[in-house]
JSON list of C-alpha atoms in Angstrom, two decimals:
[
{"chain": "A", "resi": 1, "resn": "UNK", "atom": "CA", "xyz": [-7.73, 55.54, -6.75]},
{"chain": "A", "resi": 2, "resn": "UNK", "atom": "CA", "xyz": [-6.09, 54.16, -3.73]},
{"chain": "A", "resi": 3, "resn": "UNK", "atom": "CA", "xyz": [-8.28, 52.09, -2.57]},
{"chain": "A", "resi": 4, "resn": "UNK", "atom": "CA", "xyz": [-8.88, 51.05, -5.87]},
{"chain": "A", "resi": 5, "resn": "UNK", "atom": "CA", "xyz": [-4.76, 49.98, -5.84]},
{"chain": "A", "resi": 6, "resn": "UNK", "atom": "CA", "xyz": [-5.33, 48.43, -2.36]},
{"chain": "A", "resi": 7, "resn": "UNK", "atom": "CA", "xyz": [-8.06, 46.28, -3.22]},
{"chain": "A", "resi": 8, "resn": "UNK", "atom": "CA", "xyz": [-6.28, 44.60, -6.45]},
{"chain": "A", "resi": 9, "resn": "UNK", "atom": "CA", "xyz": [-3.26, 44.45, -4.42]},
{"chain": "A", "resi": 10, "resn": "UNK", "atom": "CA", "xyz": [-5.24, 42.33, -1.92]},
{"chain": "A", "resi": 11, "resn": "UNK", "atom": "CA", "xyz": [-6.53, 40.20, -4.17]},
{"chain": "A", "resi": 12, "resn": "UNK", "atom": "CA", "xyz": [-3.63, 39.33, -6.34]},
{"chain": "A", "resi": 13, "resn": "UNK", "atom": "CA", "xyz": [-2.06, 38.36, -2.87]},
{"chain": "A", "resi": 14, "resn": "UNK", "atom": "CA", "xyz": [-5.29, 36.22, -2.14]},
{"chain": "A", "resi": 15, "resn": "UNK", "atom": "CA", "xyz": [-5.16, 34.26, -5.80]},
{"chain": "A", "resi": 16, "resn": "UNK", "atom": "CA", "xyz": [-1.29, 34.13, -5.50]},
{"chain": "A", "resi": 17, "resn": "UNK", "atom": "CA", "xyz": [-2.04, 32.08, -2.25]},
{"chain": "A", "resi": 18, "resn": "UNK", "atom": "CA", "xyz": [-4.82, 30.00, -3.61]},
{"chain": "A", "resi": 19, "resn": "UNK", "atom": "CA", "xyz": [-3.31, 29.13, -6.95]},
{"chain": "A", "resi": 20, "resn": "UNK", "atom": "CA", "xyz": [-0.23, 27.68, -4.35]},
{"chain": "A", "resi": 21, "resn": "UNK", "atom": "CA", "xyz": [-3.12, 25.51, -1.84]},
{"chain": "A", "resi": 22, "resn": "UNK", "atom": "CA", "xyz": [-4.87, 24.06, -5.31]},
{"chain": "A", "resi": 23, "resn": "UNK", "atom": "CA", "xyz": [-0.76, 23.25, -6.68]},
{"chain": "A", "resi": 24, "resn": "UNK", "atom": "CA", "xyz": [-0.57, 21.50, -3.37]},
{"chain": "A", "resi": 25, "resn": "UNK", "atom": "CA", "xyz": [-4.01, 19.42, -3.93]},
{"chain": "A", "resi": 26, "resn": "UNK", "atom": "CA", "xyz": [-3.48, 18.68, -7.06]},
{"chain": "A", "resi": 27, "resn": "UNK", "atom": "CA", "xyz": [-0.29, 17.11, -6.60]},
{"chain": "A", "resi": 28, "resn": "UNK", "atom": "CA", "xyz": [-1.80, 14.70, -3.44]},
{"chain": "A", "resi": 29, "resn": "UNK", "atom": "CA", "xyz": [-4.41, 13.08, -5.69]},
{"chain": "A", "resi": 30, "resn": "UNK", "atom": "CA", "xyz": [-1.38, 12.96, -8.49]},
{"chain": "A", "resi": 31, "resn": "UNK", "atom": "CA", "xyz": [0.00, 10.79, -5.97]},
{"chain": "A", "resi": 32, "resn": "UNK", "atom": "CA", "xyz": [-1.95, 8.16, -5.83]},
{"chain": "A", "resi": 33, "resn": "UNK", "atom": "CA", "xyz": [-1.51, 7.76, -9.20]},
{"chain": "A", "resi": 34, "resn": "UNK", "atom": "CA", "xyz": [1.65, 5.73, -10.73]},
{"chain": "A", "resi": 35, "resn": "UNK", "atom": "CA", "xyz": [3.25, 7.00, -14.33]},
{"chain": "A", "resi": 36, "resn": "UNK", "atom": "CA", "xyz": [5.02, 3.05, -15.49]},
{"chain": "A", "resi": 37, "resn": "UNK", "atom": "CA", "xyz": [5.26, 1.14, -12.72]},
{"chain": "A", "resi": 38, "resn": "UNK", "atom": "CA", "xyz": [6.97, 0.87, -8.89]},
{"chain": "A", "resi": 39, "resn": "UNK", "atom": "CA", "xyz": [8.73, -2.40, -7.71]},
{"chain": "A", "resi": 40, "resn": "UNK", "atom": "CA", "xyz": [10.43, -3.36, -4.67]},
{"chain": "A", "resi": 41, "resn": "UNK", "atom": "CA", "xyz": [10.89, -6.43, -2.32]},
{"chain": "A", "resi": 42, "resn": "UNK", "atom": "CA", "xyz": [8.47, -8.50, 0.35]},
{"chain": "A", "resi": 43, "resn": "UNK", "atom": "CA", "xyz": [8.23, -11.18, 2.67]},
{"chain": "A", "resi": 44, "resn": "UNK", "atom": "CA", "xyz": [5.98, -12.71, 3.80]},
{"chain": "A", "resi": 45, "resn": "UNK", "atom": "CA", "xyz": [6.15, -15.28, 7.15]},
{"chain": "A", "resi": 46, "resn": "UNK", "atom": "CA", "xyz": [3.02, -17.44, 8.33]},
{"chain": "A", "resi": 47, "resn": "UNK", "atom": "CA", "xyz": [3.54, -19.66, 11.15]},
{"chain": "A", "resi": 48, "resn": "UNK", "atom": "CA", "xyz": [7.03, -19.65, 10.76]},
{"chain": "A", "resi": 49, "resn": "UNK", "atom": "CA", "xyz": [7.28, -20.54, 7.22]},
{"chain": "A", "resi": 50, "resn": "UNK", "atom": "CA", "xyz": [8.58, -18.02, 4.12]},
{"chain": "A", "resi": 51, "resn": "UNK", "atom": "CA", "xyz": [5.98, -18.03, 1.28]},
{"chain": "A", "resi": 52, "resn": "UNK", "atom": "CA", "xyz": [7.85, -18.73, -1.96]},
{"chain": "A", "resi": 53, "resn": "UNK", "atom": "CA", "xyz": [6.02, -15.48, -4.50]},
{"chain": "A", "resi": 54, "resn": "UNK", "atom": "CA", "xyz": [8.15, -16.75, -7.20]},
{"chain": "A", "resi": 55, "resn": "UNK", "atom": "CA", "xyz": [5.41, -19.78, -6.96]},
{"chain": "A", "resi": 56, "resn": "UNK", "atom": "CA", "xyz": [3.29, -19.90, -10.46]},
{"chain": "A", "resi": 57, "resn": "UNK", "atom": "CA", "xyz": [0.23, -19.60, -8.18]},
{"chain": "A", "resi": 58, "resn": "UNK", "atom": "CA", "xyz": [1.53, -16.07, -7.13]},
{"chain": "A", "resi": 59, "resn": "UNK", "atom": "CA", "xyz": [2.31, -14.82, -10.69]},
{"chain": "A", "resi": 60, "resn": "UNK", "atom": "CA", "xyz": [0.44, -12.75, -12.50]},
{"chain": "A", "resi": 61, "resn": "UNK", "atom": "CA", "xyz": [0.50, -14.51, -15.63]},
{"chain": "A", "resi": 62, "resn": "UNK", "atom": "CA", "xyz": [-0.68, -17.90, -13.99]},
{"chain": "A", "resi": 63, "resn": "UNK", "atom": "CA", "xyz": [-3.18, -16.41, -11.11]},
{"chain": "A", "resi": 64, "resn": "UNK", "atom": "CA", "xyz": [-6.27, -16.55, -11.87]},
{"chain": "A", "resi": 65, "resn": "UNK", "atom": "CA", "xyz": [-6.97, -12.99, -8.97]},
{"chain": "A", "resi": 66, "resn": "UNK", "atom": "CA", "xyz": [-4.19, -10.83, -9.79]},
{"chain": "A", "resi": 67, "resn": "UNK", "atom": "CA", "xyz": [-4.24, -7.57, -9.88]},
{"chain": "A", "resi": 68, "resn": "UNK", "atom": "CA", "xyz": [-2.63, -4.83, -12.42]},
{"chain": "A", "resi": 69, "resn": "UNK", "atom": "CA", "xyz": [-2.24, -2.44, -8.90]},
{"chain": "A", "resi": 70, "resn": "UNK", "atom": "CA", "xyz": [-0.03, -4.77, -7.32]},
{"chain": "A", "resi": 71, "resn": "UNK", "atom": "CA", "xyz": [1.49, -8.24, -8.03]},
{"chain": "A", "resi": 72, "resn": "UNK", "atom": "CA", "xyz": [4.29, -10.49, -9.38]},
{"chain": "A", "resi": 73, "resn": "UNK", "atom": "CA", "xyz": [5.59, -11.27, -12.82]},
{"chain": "A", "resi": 74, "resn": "UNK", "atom": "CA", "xyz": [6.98, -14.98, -13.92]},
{"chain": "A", "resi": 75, "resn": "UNK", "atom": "CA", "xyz": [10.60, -15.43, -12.85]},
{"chain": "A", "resi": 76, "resn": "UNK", "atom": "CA", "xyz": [10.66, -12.41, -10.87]},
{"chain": "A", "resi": 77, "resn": "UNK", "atom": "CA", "xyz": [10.89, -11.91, -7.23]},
{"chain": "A", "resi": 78, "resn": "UNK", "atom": "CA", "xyz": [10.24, -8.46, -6.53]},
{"chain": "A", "resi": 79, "resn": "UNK", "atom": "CA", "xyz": [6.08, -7.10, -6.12]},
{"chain": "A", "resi": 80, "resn": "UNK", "atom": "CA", "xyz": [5.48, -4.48, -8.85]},
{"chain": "A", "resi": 81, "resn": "UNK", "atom": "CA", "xyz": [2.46, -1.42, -8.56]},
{"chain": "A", "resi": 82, "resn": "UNK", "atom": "CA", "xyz": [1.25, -0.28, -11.46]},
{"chain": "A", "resi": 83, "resn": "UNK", "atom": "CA", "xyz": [-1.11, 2.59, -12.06]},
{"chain": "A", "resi": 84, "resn": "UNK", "atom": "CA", "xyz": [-2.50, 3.29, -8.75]},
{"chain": "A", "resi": 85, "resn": "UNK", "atom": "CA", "xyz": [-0.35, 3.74, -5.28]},
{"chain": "A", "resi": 86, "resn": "UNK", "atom": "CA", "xyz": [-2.04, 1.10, -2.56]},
{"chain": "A", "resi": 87, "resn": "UNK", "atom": "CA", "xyz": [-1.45, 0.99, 0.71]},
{"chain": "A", "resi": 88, "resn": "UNK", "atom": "CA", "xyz": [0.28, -2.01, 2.28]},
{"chain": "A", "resi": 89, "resn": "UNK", "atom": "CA", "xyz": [-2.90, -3.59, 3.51]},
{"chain": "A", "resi": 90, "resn": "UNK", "atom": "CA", "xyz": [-4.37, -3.17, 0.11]},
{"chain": "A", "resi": 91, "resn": "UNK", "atom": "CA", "xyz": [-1.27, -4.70, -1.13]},
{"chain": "A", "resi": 92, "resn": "UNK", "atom": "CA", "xyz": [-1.73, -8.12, 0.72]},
{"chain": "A", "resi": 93, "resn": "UNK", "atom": "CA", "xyz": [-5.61, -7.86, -0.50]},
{"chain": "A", "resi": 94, "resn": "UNK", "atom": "CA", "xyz": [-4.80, -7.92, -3.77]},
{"chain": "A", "resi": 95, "resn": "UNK", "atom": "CA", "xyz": [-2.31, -10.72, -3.94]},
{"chain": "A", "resi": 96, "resn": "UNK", "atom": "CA", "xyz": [-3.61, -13.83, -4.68]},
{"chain": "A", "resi": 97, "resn": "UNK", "atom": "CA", "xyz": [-4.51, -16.55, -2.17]},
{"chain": "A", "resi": 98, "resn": "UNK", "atom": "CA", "xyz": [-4.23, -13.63, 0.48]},
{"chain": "A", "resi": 99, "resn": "UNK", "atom": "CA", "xyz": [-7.05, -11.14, 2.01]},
{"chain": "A", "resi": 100, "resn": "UNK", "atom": "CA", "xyz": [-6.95, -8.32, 4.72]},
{"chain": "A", "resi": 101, "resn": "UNK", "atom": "CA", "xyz": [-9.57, -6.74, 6.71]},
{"chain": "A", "resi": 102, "resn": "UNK", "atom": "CA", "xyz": [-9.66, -4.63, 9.32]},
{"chain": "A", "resi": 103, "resn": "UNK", "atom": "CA", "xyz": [-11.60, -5.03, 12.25]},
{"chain": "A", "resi": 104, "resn": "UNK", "atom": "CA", "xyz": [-12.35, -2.71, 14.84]},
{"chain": "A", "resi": 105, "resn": "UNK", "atom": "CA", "xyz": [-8.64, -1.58, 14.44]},
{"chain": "A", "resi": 106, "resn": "UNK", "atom": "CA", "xyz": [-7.64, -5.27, 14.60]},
{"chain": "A", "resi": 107, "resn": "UNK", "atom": "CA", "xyz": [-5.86, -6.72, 11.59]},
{"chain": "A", "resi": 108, "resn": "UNK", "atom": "CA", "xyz": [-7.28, -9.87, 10.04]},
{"chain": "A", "resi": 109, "resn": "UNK", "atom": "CA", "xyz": [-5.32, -11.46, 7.33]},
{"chain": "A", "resi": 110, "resn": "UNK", "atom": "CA", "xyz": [-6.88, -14.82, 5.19]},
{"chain": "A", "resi": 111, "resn": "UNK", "atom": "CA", "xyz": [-4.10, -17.29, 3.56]},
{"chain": "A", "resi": 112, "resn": "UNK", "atom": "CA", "xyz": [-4.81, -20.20, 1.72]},
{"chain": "A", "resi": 113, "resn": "UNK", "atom": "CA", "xyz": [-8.46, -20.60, 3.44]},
{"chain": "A", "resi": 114, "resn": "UNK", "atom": "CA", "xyz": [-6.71, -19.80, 6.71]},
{"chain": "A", "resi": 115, "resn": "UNK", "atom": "CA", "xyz": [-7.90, -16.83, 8.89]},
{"chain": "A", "resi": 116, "resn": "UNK", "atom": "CA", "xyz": [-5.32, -15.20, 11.32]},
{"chain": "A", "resi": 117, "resn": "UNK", "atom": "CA", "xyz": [-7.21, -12.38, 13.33]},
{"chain": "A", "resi": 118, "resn": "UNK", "atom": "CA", "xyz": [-5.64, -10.66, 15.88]},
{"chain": "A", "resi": 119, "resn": "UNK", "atom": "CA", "xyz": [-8.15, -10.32, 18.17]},
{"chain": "A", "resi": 120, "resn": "UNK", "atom": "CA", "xyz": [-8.03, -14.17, 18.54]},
{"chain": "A", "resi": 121, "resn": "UNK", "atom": "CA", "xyz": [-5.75, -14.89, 21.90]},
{"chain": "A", "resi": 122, "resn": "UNK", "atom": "CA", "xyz": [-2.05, -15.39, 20.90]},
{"chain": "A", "resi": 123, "resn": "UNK", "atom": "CA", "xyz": [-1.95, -14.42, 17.38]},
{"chain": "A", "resi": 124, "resn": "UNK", "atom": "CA", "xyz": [0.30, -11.80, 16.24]},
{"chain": "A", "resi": 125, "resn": "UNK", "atom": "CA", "xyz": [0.13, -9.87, 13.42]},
{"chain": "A", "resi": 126, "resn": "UNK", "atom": "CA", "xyz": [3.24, -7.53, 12.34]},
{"chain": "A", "resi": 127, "resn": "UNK", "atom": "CA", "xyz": [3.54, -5.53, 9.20]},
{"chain": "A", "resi": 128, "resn": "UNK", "atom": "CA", "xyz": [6.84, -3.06, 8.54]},
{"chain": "A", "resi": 129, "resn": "UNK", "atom": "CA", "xyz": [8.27, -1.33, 5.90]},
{"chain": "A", "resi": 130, "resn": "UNK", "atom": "CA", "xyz": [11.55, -0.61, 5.49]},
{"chain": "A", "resi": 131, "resn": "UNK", "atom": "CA", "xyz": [12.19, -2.59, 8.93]},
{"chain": "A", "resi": 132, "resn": "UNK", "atom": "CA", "xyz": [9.89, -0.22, 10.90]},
{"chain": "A", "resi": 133, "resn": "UNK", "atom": "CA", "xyz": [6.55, -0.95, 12.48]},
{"chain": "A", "resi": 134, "resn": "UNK", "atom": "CA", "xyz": [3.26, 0.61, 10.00]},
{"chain": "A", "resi": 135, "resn": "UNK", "atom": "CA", "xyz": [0.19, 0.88, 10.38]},
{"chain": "A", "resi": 136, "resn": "UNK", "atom": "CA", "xyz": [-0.92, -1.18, 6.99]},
{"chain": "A", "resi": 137, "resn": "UNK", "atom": "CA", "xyz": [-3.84, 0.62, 6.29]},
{"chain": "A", "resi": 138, "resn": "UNK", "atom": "CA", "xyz": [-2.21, 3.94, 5.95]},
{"chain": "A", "resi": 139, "resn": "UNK", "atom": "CA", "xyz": [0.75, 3.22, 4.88]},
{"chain": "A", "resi": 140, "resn": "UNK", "atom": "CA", "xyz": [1.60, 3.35, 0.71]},
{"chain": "A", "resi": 141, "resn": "UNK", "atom": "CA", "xyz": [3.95, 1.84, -0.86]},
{"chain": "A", "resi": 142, "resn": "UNK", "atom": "CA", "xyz": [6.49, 3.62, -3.57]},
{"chain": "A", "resi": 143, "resn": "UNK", "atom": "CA", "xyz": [9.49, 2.30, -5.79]},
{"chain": "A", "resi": 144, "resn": "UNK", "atom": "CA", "xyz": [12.25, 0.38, -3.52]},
{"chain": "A", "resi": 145, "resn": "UNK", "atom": "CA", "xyz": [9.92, -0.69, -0.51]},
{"chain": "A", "resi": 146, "resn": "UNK", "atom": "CA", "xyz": [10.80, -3.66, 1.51]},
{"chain": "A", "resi": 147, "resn": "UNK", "atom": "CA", "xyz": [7.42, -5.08, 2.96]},
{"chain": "A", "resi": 148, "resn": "UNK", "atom": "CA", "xyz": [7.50, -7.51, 5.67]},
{"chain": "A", "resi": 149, "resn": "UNK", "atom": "CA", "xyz": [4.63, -9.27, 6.92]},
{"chain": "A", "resi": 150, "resn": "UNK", "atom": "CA", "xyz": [5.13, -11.71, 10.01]},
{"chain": "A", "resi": 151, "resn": "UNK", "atom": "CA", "xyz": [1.89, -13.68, 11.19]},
{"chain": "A", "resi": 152, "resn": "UNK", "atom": "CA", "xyz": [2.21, -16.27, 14.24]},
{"chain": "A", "resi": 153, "resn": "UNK", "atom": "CA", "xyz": [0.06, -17.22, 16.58]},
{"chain": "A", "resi": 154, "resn": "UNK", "atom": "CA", "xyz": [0.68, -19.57, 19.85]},
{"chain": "A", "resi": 155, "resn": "UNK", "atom": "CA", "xyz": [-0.81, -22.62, 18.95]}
]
């Protein structure tokens, strides 16, 4: 009978445990997912120059690329996420006239036709959040972000 007592003891303690691990998981894929929608504020600075998002070209009413996961609405300036969390390189993927890759740990961002790679001498390539330095592609964004992209190069 004791062991009997023992061995349920045991494995309540085991489930108790697991049922606490499989809370856990199930809340980090719950993450990724977005209940309304998450906003906050970007820039974005190529060669020098601020790009204007409030542009109809950016908008997701007007573009003819946007995205429901991330993008801007008319006569707004903040970016807005909607049903999935992205990451910060995502982000910049999915905006229009924009597209990030990553190569061989390099970053390699396309705007307007234009492709900035850092691996290319003298071009820099600087993403933060919140004013601190990210690493884009693991990085995701949530509600009150301020994204900051900075690409320059020498020439």
């Amino acid at each position: 009978m004791r062991r009997r007592l023992v061995l349920a003891s045991t494995g309540s303690i085991v489930l108790t445990s697991l049922s606490g691990c499989l809370s856990s998981v199930r809340g980090f894929f719950r993450d990724d997912e977005i209940d309304g929608h998450e906003s906050g504020e970007i820039e974005v600075v190529v060669e020098g120059e601020s790009i204007d998002f409030t542009a109809d070209r950016f908008q997701a009413e007007n573009a003819e690329d946007s995205s429901v996961y991330f993008h801007f609405h008319e006569g707004h300036e903040p970016w807005f996420m909607e049903r999935k969390r992205v990451t910060f390189a995502e982000a910049i993927d999915l905006l229009p006239h924009f597209a990030y890759e990553n190569a061989d740990g390099n970053h390699v961002v396309t705007f307007d036709g234009t492709t900035y790679d850092e691996r290319d001498g003298g071009t820099t390539i600087r993403f933060e959040i919140n004013g601190e330095a990210v690493d884009p592609t693991e990085r995701k964004l949530y509600d009150g972000d301020e994204l900051f992209l900075e690409i320059a190069t020498e020439d």
